[in-house]
CSV table of C-alpha atoms in Angstrom, one decimal:
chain,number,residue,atom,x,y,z
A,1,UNK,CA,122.2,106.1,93.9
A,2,UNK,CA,119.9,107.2,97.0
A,3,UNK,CA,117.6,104.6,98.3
A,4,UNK,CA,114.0,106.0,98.6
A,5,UNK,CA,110.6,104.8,100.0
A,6,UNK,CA,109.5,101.3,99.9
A,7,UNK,CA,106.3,100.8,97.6
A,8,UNK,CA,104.1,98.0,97.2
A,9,UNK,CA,101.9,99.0,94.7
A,10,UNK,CA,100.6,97.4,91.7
A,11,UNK,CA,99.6,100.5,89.2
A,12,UNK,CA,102.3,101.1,86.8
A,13,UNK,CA,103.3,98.0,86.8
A,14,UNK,CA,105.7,99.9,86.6
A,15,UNK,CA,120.8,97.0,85.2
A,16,UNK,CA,122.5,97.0,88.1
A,17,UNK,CA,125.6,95.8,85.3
A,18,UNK,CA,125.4,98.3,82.7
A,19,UNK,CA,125.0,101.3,85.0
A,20,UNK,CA,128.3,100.6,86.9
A,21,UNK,CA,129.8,101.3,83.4
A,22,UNK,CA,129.4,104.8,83.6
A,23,UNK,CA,126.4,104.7,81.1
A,24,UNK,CA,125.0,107.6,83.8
A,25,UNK,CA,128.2,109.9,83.2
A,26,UNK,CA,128.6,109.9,79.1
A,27,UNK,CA,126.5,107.4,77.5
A,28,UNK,CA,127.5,108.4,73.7
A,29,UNK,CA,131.3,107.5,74.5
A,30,UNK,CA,130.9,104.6,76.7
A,31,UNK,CA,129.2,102.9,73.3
A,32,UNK,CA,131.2,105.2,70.1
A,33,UNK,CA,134.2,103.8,71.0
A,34,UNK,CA,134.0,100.2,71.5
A,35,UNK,CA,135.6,98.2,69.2
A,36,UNK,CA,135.2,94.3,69.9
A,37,UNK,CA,135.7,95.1,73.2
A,38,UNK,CA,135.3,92.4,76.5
A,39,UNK,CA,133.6,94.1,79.6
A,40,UNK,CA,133.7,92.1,82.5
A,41,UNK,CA,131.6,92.3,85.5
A,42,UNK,CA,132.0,89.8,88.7
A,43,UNK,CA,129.2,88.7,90.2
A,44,UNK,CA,130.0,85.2,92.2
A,45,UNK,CA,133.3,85.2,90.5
A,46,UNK,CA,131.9,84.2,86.7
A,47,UNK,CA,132.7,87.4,84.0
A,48,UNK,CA,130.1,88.7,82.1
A,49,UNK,CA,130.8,88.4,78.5
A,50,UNK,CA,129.6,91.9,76.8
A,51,UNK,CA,131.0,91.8,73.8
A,52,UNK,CA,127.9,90.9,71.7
A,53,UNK,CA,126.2,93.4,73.5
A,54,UNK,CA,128.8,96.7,71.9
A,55,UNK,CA,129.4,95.0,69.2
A,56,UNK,CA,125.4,94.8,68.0
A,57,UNK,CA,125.7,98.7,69.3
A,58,UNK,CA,128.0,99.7,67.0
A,59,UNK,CA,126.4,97.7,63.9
A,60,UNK,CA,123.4,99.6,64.4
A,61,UNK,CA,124.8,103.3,65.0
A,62,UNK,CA,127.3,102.5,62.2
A,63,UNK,CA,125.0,100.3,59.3
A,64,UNK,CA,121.3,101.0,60.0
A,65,UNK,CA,119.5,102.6,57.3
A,66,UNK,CA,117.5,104.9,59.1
A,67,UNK,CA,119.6,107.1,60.8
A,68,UNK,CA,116.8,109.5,61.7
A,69,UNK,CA,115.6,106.6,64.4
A,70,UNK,CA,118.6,106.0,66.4
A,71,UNK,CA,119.3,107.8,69.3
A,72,UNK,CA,122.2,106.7,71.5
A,73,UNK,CA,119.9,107.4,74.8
A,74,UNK,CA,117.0,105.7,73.5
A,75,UNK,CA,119.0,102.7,73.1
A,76,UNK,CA,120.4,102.8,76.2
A,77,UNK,CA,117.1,102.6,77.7
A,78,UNK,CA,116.0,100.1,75.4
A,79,UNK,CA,119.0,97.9,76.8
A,80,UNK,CA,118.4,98.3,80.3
A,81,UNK,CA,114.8,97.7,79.8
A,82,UNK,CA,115.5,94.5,78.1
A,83,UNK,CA,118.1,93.5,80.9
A,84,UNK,CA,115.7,94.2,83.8
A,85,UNK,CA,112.5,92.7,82.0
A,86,UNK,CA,114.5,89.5,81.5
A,87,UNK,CA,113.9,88.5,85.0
A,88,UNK,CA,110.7,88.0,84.7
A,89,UNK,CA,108.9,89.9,87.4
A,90,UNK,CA,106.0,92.7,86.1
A,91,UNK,CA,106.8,94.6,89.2
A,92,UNK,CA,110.7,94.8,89.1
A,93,UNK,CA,110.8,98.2,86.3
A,94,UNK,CA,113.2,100.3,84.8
A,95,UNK,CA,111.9,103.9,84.6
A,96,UNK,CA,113.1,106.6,82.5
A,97,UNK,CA,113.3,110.1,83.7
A,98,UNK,CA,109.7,111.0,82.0
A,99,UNK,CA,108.4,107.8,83.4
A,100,UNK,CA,109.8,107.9,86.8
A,101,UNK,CA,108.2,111.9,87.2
A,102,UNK,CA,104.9,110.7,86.0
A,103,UNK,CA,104.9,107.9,88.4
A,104,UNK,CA,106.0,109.8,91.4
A,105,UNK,CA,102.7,112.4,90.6
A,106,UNK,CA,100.3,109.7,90.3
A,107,UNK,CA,101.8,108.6,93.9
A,108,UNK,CA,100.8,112.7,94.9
A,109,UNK,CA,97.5,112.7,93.7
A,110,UNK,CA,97.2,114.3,90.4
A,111,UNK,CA,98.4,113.7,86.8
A,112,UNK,CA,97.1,114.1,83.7
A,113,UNK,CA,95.3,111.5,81.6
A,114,UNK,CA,91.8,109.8,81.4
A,115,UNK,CA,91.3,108.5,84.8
A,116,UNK,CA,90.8,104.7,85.1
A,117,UNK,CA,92.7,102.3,87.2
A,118,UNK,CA,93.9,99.6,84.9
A,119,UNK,CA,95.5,96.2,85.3
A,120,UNK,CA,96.9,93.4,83.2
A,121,UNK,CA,95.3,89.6,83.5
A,122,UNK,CA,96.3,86.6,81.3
A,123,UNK,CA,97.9,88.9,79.1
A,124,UNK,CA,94.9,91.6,78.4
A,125,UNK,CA,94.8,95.0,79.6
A,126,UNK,CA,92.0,95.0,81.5
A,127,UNK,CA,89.8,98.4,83.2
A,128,UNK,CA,89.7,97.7,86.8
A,129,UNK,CA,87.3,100.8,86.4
A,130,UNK,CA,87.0,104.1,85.5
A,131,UNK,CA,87.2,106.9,88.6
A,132,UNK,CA,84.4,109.0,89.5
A,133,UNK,CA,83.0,111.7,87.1
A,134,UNK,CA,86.5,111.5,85.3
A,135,UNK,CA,87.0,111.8,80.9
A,136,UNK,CA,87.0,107.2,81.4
A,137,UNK,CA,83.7,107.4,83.1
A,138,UNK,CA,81.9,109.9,80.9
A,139,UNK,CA,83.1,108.3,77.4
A,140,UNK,CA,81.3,105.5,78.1
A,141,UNK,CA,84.8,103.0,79.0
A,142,UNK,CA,83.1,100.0,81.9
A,143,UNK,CA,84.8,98.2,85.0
A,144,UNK,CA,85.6,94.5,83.0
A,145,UNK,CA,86.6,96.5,79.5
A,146,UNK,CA,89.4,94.6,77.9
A,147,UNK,CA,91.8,97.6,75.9
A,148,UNK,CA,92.7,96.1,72.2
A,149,UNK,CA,94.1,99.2,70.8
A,150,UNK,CA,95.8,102.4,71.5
A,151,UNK,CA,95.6,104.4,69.0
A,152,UNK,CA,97.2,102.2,66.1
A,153,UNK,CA,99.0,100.0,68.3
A,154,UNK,CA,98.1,96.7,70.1
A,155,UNK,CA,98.2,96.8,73.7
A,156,UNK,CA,98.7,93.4,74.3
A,157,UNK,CA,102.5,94.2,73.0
A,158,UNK,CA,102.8,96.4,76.0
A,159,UNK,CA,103.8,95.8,79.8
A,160,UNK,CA,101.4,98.1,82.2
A,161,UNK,CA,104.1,100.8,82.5
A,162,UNK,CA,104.3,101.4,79.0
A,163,UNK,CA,100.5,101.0,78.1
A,164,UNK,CA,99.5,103.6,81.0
A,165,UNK,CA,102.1,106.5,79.7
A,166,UNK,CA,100.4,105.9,76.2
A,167,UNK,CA,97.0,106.5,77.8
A,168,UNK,CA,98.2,109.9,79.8
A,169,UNK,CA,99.0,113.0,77.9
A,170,UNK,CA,98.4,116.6,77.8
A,171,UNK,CA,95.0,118.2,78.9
A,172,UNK,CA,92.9,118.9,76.2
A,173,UNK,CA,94.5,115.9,73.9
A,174,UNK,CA,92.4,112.9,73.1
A,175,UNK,CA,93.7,109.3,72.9
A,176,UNK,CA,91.5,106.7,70.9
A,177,UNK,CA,90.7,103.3,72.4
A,178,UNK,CA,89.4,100.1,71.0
A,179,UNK,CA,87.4,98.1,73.5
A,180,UNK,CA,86.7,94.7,73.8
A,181,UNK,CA,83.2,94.1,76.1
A,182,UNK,CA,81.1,91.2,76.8
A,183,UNK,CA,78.3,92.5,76.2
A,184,UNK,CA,79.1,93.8,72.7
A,185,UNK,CA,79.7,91.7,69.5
A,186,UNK,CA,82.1,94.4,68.0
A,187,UNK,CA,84.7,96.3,69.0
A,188,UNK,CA,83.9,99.4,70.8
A,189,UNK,CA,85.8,102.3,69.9
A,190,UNK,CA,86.2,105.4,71.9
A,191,UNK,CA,88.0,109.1,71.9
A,192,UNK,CA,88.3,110.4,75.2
A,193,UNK,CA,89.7,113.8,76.2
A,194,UNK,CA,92.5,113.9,78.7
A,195,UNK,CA,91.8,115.8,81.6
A,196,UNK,CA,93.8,117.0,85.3
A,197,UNK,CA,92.5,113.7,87.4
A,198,UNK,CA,93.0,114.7,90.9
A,199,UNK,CA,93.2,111.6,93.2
A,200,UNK,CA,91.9,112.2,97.2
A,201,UNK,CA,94.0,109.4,98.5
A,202,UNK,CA,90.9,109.5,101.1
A,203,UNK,CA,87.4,110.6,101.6
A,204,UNK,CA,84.2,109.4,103.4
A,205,UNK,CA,80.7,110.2,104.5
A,206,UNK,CA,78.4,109.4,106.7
A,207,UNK,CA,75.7,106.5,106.1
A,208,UNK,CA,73.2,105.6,108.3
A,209,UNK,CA,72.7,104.8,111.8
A,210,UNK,CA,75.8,107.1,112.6
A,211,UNK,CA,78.0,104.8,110.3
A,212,UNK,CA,80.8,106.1,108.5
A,213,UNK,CA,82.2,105.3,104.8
A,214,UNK,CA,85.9,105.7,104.7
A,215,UNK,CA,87.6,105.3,101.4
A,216,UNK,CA,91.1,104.7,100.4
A,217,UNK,CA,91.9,105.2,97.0
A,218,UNK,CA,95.8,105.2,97.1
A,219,UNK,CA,98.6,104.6,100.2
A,220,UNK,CA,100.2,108.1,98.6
A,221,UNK,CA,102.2,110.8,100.3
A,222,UNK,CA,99.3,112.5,101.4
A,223,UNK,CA,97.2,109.2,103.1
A,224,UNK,CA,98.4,109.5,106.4
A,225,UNK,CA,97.3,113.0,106.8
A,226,UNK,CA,94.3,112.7,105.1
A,227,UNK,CA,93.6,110.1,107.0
A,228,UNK,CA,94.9,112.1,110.4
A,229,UNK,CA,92.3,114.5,109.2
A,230,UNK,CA,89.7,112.6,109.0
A,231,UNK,CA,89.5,110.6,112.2
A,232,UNK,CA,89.6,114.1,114.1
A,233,UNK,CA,86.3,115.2,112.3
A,234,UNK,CA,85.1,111.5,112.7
A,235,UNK,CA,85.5,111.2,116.5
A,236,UNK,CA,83.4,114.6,117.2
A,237,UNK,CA,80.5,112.6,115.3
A,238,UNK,CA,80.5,109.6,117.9
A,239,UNK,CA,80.4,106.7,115.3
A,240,UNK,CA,79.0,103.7,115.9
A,241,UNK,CA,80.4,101.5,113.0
A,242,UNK,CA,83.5,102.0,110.3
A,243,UNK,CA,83.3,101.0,106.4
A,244,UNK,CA,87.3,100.8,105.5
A,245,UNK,CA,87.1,100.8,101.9
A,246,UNK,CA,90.0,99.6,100.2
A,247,UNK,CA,88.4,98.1,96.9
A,248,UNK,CA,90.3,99.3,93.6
A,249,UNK,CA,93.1,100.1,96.3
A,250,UNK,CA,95.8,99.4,94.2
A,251,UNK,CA,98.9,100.3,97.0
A,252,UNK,CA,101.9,102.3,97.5
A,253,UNK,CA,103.9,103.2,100.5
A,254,UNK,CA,104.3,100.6,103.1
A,255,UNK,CA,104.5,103.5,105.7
A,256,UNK,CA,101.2,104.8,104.6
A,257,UNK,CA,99.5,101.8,105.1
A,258,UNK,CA,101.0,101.1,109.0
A,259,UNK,CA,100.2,104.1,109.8
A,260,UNK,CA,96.2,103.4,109.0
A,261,UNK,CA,96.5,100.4,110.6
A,262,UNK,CA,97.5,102.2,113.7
A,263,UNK,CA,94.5,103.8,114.2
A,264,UNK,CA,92.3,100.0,114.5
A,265,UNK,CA,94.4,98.8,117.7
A,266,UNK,CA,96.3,100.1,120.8
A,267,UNK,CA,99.8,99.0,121.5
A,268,UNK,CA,102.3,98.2,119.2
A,269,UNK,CA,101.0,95.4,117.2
A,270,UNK,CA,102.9,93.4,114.4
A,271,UNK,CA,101.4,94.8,111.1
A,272,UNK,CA,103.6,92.8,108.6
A,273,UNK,CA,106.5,90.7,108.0
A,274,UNK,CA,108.7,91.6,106.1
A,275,UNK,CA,111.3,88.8,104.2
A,276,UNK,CA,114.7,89.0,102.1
A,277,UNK,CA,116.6,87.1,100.1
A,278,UNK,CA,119.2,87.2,103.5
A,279,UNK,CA,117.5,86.0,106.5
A,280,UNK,CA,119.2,88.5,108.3
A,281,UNK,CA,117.6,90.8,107.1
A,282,UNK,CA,114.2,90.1,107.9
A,283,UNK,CA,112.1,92.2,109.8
A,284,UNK,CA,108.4,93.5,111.0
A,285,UNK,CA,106.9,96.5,110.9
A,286,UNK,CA,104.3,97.4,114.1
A,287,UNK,CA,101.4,99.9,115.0
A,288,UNK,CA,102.4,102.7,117.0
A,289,UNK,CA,100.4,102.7,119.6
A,290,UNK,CA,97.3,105.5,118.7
A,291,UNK,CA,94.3,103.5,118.4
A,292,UNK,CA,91.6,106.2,118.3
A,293,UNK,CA,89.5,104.2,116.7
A,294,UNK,CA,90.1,101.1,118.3
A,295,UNK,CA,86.8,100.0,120.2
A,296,UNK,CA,84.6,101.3,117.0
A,297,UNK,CA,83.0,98.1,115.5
A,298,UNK,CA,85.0,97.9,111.9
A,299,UNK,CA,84.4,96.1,108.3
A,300,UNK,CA,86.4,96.2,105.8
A,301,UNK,CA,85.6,95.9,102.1
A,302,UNK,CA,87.9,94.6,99.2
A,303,UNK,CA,87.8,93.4,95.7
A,304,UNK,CA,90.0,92.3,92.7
A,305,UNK,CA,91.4,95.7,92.5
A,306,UNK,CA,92.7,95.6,96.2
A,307,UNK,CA,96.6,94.7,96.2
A,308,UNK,CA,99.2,94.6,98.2
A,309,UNK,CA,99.5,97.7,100.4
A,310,UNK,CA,95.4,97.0,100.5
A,311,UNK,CA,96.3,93.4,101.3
A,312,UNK,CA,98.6,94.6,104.0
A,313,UNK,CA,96.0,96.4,105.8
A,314,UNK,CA,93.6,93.6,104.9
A,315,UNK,CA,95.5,91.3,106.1
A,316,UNK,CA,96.4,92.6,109.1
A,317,UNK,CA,92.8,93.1,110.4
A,318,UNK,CA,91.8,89.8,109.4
A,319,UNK,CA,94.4,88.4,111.6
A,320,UNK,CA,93.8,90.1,114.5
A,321,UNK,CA,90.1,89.6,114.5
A,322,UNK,CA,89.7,93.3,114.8
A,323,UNK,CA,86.9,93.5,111.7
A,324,UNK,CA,85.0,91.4,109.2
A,325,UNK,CA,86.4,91.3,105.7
A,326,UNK,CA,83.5,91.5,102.9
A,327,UNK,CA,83.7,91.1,99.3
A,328,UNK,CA,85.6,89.7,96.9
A,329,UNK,CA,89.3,87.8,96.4
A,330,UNK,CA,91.9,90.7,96.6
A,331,UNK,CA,94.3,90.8,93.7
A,332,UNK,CA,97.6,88.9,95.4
A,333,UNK,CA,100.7,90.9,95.2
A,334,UNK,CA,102.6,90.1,98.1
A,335,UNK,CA,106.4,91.9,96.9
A,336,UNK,CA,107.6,94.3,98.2
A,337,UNK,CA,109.8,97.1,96.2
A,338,UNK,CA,112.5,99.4,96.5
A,339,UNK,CA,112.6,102.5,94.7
A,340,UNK,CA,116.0,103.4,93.7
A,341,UNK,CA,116.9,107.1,92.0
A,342,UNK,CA,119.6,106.6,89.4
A,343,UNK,CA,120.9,109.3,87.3
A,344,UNK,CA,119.3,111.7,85.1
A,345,UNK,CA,115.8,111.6,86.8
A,346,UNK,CA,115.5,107.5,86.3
A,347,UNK,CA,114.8,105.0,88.8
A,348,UNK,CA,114.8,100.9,89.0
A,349,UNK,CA,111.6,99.8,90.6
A,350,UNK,CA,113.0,96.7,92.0
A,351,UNK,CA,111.6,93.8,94.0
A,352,UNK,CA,113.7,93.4,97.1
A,353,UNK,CA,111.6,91.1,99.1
A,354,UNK,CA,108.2,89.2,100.2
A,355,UNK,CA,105.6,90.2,102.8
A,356,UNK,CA,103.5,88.0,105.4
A,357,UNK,CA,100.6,89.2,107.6
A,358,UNK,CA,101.2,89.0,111.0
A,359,UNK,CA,100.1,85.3,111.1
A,360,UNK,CA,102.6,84.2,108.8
A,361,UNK,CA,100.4,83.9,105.7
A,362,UNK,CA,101.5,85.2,102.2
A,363,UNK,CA,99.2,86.3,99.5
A,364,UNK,CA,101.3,85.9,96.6
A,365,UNK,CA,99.1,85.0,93.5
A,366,UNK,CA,96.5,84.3,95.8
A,367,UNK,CA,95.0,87.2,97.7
A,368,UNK,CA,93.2,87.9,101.0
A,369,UNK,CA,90.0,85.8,101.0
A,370,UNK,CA,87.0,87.7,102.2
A,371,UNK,CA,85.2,86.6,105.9
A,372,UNK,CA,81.7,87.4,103.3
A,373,UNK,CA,82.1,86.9,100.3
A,374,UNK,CA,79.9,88.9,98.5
A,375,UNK,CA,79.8,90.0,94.8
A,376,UNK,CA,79.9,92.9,92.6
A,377,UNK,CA,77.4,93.1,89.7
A,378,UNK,CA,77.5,96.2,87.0
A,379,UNK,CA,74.0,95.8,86.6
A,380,UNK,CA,74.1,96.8,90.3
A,381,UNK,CA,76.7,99.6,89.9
A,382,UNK,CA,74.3,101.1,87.0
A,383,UNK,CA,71.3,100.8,88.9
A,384,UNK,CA,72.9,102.6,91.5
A,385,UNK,CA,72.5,99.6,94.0
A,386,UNK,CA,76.3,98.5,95.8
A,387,UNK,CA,75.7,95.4,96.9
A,388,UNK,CA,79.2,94.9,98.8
A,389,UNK,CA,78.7,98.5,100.9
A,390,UNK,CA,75.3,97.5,101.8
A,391,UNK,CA,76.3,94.4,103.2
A,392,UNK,CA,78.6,95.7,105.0
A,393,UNK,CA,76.3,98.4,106.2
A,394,UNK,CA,73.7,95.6,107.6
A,395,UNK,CA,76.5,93.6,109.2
A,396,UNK,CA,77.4,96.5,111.6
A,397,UNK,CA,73.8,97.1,112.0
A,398,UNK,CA,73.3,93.8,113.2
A,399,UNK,CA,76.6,93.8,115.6
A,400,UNK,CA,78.8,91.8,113.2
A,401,UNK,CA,81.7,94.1,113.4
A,402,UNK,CA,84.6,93.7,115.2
């Protein structure tokens, strides 16, 4: 198993036992020829009992009508999905090989599908909102959208994970969504044609009064360079004022998001804490000591859709009194996870510890409160007015910034 980057992101939201049985290696022996067999594992000296677990196997590879329908991998997913969902935590995920490739692209920028970040509250998949000129946007799906259907099939039976690789597919393919909105007293239904979406992790332009709008859609492999990129072009403009905006920011590598932070201060500030299950081995992650942008006045703008590598940046600044945080509770996903590569292309997502800003705080459940608090309305949004961007706008106008 090789131990990859830390991630802290909430899209795709998104064992240990049964791989050590060589499940990796041959999986259609390891189950064929068990017969009432005990498997024992120790963990803190107690066996674990799997006897149910081949003998249920062999029932259904031996007995079950359909034979068309079993598939000796498929089940072996099936049960390590079942053992790693049965500790409760949305963000600890067992991947299969077409669902760990599919996660890494989205992490690079591109994949294929309809382009809409989504999320799941009080059960409901919910549209966080649909990106920019993508197939979401122009088939009519809205920011607040709960998803009812896909297809046939309910997607309140899902977890994240599985409801997103539903929704991507092919370019050129259509998948059919029913909609539940406010604002309508039937259920909206809608076909929309998957596309290439192409993420920028960042972009920006300049507003006015030699103000620039910097947006961070992901912490991907390509932020920090983007980023990089950016603040070189920036610095021959002589800004006076910086809009980070990390709103529908859902997170990714911790890395990414240090290194951003990086550019806000000089020295080697702590960024974030970082805590495990053993205290010893707890540790914090610091600036390093570029701060190109670190006498520019700064605000910062989040929203529901701004979780935990988001928070971390968020959170950071806020604590440090380097900016003004405006707009809306952030989502609250303090965990951290590890991305382990297993065999065949599959990875466990699993959550290997919490985070704390630099002033000890954790967000867990419930988020980074903003400085301003200032809301969002779709009217607004279809209007074409952004309420949150223009106050941040007027607060470095007026020498709020920090």
């Amino acid at each position: 198993m090789n131990k990859n980057k830390i991630i802290t992101s909430v899209i795709l939201v998104l064992i240990g036992g049964l791989i050590g049985y060589g499940i990796n290696d041959k999986p259609q022996i390891i189950f064929e020829n068990v017969q009432d067999q005990k498997s024992e594992v120790v963990e803190d000296n107690a066996p674990l009992d799997l006897t149910n677990l081949w003998k249920v196997y062999n029932i259904l590879q031996t007995d079950y009508f359909d034979a068309t329908v079993f598939n000796s991998q498929k089940q072996i997913n099936g049960a390590i999905k079942g053992l790693v969902e049965s500790v409760g935590d949305p963000y600890t995920v067992y991947m299969s090989s077409e669902e760990n490739s599919a996660f890494k692209t989205s992490l690079a920028g591109e994949f294929e599908g309809i382009g809409a970040e989504l999320s799941i509250r009080q059960g409901a998949l919910i549209v966080i909102s649909p990106l920019k000129d993508s197939p979401a946007e122009k088939a009519g799906l809205k920011s607040g959208d709960i998803i009812y259907k896909i297809g046939d099939e309910f997607a309140g039976d899902m977890n994240l994970l599985e409801a997103i690789m539903k929704i991507r597919g092919p370019q050129g393919t259509y998948v059919n969504l029913t909609i539940l909105r406010e604002t309508e007293a039937e259920p909206v239904e809608l076909s929309i044609k998957r596309d290439t979406i192409t993420i920028p992790d960042v972009d920006y332009k300049e507003l006015e009064g030699d103000i620039f709008h910097i947006s961070i859609y992901q912490f991907g492999d390509n932020t920090s360079l983007e980023f990089q990129n950016i603040i070189q072009k920036l610095l021959l403009e002589n800004p006076k004022g910086i809009i980070l905006d990390l709103r529908g920011d859902g997170g990714g590598y911790l890395e990414s998001a240090v290194d951003v932070l990086s550019e806000f201060v000089l020295g080697e500030k702590e960024a974030v804490k970082i805590k495990y299950k053993d205290e010893n081995k707890n540790y914090s992650l610091y600036t390093k000591n570029k701060g190109r942008l670190k006498d520019i006045p700064l605000v910062v703008l989040i929203d529901s859709g701004s979780a935990s590598a988001s928070e971390i940046v968020a959170g950071a600044i806020q604590d440090w009194g380097r900016g003004i945080i405006i707009g809306e509770k952030s989502f609250g996903k303090g965990s951290v996870q590890e991305l382990d590569d297993l065999e065949n292309g599959a990875s466990l997502r699993v959550t290997i510890a919490k985070w704390f800003t630099p002033n000890d705080r954790t967000i867990q459940d419930v988020g980074i409160m903003p400085d301003q608090i200032v809301e969002f309305t779709k009217e607004g949004y279809e209007e074409g007015m952004d309420s949150q961007l223009q106050a941040a706008l007027e607060a470095l106008k007026i020498g709020n910034g920090k």
